[in-house]
mmCIF file of C-alpha atoms in Angstrom:
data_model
loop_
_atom_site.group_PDB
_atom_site.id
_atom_site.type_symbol
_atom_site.label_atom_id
_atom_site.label_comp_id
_atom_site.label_asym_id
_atom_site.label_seq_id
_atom_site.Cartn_x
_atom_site.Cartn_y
_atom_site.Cartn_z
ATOM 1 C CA UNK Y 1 75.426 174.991 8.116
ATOM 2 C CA UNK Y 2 76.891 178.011 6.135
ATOM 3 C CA UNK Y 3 79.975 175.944 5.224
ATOM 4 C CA UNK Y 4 77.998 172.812 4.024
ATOM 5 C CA UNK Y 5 75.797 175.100 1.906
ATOM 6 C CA UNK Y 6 78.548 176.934 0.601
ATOM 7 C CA UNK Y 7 80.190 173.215 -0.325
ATOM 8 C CA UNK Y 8 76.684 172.161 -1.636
ATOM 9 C CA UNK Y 9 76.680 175.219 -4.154
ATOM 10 C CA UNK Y 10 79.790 174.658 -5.218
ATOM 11 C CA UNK Y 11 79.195 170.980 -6.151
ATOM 12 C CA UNK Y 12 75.932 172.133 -8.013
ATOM 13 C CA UNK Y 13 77.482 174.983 -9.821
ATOM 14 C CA UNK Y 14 79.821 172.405 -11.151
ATOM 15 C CA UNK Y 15 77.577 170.078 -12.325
ATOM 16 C CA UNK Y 16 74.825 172.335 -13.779
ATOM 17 C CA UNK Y 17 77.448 173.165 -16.686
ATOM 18 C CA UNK Y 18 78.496 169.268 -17.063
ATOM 19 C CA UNK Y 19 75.379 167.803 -16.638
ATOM 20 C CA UNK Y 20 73.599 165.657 -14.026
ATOM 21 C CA UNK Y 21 74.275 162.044 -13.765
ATOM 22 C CA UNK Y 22 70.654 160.560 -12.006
ATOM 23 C CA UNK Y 23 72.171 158.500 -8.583
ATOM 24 C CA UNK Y 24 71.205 155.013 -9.439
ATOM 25 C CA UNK Y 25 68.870 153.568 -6.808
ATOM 26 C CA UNK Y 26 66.001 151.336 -6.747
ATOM 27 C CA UNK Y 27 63.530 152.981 -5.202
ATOM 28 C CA UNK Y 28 63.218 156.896 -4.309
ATOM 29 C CA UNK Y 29 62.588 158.210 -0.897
ATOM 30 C CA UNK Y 30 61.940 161.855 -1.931
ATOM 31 C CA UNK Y 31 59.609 163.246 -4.061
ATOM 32 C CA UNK Y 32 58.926 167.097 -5.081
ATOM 33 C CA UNK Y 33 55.607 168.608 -5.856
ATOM 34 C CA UNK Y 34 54.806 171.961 -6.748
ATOM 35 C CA UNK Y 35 55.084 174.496 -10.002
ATOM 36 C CA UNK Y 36 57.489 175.283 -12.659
ATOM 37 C CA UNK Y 37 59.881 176.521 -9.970
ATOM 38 C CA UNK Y 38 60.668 172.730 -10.119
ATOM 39 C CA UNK Y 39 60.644 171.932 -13.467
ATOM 40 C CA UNK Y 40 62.303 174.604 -15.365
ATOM 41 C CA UNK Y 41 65.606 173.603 -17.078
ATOM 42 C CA UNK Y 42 64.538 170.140 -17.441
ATOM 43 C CA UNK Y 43 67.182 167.857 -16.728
ATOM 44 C CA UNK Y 44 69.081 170.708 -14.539
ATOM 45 C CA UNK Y 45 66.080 171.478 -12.543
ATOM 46 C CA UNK Y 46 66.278 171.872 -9.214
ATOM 47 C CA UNK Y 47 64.965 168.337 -7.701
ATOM 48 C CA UNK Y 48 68.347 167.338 -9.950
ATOM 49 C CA UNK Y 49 70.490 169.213 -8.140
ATOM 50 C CA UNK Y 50 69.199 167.975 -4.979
ATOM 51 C CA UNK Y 51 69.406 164.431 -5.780
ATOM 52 C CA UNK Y 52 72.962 164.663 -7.257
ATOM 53 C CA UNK Y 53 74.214 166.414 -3.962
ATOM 54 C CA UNK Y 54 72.426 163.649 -1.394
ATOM 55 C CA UNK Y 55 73.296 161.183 -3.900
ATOM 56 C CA UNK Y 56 70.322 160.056 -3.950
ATOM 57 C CA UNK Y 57 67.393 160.031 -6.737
ATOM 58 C CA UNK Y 58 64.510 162.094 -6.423
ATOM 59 C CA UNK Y 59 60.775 161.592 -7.647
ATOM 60 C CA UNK Y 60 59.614 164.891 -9.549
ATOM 61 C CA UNK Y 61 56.364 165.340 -10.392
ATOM 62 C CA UNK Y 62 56.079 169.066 -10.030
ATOM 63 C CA UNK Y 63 54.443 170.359 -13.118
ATOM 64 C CA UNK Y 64 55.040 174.144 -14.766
ATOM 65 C CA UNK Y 65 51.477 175.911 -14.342
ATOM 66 C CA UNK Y 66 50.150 174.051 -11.330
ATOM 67 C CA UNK Y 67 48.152 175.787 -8.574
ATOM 68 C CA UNK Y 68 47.830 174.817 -5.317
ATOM 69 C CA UNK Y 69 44.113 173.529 -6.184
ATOM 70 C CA UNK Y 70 42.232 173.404 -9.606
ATOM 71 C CA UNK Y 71 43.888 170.792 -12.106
ATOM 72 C CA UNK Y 72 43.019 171.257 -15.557
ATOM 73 C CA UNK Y 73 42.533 169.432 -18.553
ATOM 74 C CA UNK Y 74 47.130 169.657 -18.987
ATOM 75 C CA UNK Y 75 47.946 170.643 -15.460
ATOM 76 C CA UNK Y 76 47.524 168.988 -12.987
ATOM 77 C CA UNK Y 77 47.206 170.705 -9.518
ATOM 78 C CA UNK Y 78 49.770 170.364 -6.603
ATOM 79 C CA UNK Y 79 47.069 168.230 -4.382
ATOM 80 C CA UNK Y 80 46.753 165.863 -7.057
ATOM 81 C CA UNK Y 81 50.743 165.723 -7.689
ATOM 82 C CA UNK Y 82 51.348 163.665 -4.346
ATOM 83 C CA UNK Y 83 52.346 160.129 -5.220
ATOM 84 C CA UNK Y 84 51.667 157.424 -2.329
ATOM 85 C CA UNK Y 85 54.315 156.051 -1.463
ATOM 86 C CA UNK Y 86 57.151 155.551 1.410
ATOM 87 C CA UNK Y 87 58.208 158.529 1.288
ATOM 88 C CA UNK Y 88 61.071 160.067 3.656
ATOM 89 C CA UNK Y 89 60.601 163.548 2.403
ATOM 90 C CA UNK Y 90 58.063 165.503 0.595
ATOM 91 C CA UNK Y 91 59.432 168.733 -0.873
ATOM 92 C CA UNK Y 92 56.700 171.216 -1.675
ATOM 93 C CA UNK Y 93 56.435 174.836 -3.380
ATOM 94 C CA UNK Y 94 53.778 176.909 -5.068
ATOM 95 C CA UNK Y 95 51.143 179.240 -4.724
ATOM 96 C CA UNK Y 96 52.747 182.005 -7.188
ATOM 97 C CA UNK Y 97 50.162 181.205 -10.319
ATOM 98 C CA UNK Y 98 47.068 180.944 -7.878
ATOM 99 C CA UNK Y 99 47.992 184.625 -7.115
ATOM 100 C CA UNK Y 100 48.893 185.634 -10.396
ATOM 101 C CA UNK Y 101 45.739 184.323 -11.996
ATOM 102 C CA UNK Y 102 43.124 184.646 -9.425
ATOM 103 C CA UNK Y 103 44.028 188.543 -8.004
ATOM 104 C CA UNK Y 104 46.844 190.023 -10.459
ATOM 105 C CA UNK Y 105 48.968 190.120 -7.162
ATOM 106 C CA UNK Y 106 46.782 193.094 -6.397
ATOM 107 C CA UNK Y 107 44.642 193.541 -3.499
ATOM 108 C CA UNK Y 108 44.985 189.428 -2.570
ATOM 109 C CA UNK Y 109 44.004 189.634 1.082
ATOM 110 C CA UNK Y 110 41.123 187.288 0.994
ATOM 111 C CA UNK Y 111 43.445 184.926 -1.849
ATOM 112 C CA UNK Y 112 46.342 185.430 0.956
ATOM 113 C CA UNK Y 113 43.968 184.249 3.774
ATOM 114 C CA UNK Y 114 42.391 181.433 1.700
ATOM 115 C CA UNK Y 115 46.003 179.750 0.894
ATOM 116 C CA UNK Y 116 47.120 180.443 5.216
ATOM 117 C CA UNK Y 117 45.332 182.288 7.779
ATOM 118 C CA UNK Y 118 47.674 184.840 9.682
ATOM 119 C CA UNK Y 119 47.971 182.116 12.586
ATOM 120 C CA UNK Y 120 49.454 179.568 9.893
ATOM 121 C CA UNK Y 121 46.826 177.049 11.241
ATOM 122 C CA UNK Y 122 44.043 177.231 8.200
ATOM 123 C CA UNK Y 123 43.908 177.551 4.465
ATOM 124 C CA UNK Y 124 44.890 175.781 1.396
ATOM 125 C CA UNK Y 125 48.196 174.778 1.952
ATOM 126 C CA UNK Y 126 47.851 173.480 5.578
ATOM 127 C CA UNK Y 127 45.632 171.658 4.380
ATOM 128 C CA UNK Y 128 47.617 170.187 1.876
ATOM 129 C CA UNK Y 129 50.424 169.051 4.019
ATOM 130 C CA UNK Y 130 48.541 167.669 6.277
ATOM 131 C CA UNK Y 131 47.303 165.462 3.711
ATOM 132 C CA UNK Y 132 50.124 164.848 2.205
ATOM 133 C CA UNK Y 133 51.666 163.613 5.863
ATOM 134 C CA UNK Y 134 47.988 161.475 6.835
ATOM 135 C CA UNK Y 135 48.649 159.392 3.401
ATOM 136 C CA UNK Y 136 52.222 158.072 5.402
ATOM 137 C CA UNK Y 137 55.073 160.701 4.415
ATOM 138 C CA UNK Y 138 57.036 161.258 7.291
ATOM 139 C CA UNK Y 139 58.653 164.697 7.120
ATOM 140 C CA UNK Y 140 57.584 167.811 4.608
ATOM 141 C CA UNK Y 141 60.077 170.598 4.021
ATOM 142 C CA UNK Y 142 58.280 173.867 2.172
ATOM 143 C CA UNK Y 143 60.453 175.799 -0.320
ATOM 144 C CA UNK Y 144 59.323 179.649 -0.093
ATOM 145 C CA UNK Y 145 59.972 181.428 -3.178
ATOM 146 C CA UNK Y 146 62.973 183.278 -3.752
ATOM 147 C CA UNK Y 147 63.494 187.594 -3.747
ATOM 148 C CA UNK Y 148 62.395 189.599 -6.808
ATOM 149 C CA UNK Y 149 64.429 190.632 -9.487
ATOM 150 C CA UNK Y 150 64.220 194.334 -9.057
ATOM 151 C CA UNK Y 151 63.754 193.874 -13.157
ATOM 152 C CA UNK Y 152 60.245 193.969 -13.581
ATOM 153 C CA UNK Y 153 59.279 189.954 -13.646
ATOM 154 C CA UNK Y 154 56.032 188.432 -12.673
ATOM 155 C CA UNK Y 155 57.486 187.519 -9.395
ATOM 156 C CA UNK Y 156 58.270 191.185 -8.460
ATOM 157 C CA UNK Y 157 54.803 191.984 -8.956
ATOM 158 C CA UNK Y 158 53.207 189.637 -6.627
ATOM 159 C CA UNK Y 159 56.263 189.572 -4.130
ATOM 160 C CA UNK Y 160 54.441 191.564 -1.028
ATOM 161 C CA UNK Y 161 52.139 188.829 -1.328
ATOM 162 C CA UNK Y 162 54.612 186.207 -1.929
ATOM 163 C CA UNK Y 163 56.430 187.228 1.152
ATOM 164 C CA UNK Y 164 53.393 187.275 3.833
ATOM 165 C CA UNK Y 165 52.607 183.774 2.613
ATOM 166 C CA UNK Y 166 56.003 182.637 3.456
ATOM 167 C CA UNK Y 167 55.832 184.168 6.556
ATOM 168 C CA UNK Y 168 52.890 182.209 7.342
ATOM 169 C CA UNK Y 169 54.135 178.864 6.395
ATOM 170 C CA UNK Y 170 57.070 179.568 8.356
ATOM 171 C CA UNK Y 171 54.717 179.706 11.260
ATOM 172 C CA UNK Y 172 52.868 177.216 10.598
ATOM 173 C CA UNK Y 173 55.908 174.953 10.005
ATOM 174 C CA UNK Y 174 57.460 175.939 13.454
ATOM 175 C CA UNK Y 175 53.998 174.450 14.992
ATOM 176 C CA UNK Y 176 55.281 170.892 13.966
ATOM 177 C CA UNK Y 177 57.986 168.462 14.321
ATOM 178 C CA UNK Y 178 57.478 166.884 11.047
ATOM 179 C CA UNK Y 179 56.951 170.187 8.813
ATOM 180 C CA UNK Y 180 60.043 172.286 8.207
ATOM 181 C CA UNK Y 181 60.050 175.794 5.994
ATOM 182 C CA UNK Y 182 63.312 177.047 4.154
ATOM 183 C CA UNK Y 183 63.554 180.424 2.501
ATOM 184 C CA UNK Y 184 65.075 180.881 -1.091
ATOM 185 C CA UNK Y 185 65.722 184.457 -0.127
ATOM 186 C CA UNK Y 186 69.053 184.115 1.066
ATOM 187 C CA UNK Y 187 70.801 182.207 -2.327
ATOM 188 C CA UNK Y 188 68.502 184.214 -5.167
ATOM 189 C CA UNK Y 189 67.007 187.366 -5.511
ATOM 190 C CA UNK Y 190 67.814 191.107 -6.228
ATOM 191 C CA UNK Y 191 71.336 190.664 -5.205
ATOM 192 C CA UNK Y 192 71.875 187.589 -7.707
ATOM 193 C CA UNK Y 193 70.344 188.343 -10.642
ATOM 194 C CA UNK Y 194 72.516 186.395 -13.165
ATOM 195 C CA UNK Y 195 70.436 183.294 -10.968
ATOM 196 C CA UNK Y 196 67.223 184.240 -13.186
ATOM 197 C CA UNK Y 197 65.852 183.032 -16.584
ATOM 198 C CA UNK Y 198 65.456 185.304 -19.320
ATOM 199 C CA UNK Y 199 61.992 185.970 -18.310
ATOM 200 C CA UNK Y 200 63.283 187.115 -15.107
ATOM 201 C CA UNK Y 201 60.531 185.074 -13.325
ATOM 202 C CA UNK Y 202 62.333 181.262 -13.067
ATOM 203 C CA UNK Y 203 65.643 180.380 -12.267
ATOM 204 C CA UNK Y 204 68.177 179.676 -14.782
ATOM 205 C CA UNK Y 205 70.830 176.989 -14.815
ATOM 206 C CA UNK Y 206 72.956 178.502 -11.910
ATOM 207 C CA UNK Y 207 69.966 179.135 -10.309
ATOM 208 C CA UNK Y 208 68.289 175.887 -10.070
ATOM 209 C CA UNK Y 209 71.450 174.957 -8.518
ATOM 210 C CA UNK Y 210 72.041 177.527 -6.019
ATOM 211 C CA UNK Y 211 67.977 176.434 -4.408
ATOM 212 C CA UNK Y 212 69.311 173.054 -4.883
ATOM 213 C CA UNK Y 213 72.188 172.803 -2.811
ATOM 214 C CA UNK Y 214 70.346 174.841 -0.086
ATOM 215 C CA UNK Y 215 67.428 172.116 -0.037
ATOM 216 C CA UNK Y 216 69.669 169.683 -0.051
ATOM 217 C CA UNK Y 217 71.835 171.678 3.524
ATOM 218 C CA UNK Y 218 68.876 171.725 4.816
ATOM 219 C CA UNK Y 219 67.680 168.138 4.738
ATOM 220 C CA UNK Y 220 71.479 166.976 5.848
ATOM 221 C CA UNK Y 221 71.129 169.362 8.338
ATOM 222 C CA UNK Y 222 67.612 167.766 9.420
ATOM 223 C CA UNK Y 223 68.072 164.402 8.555
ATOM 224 C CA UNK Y 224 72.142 163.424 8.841
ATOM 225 C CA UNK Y 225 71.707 159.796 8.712
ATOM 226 C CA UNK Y 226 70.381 159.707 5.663
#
């Protein structure tokens, strides 16, 4: 596993400073929903990075802003993101601007227990992938956020709460065969902070392809047929 993520990173490193050729294929059989975790640096986002590496292409409709629930007039939510289709894998993040904007990231117990219970079996986001799996896709892999900067981002703020939501999901993902939960932690954070964005909230080029190549490990390692 190490050694395929550490070839996966490499690869990705490599191409997020010569650009991403888009795998040619007819029809997609991944698709990624979530916040601007996903979108930021456009063409070098992460869902790029992930397609390049499977060799494969990859539907994106995450969209910068999104919460979990509550679309709005330019955003639209992460429930209303989902695409039906025939869809192999569903990659999913977010959470972070429901936090931000609803509690400050202070005092978010009841926000916390609203998006997962402490049992992983109620809230918000089971909810969502269980929808997400009843309209047909067949596996869902959730991308926790990654580690704070230690610089004084938006992220560090609400990262207690970040990380007890993770924990959760990883629960609640160990409860299924067809849900799967894989921590940014290890490939950005505190220790790799020339992985962030100027804003030292999103992931820069290097980054984006550093949670890349680990999404992409992980769904070899899950899925090595594909």
């Amino acid at each position: 596993m190490f050694r395929r993520l550490q070839q996966g990173l490499v690869m990705a490193l490599a191409l997020a400073w010569s650009g991403l050729a888009a795998p040619a294929s007819a029809s997609p059989r991944i698709q990624v929903i979530g916040d601007s975790v996903m979108t930021w640096n456009g063409a070098l986002a992460i869902p790029a990075h992930v397609a390049q590496i499977l060799g494969e292409p990859v539907d994106n409709n995450a969209r910068a802003g999104a919460r979990l629930r509550r679309s709005t007039l330019f955003v639209r939510a992460v429930e209303n993101q989902y695409q039906n289709g025939d869809w192999d894998w569903v990659i999913m993040n977010g959470g972070a601007n429901d936090l931000n904007r609803d509690c400050g990231c202070n005092r978010c117990e009841a926000e916390v227990d609203a998006m997962v219970s402490a049992d992983g079996t109620r809230g918000t986001w089971p909810d969502l992938v269980r929808g997400v799996l009843a309209e047909g896709a067949r596996r869902v892999l959730i991308v926790g956020y990654y580690g704070p900067t230690g610089l004084g981002g938006r992220t560090d703020r609400c990262a207690d709460e970040l990380r007890v939501v993770d924990a959760r999901l990883a629960r609640f993902a160990a409860e299924r065969e067809d849900v799967f939960f894989v921590d940014a932690d290890p490939v950005m954070g505190p220790q790799t902070p020339e992985f962030f964005a100027r804003d030292n909230i999103h992931p820069n080029a290097r980054g984006a392809a550093a949670i890349g190549a680990l999404i992409a490990a992980e769904i070899s390692r899950l899925d090595p047929e594909r």
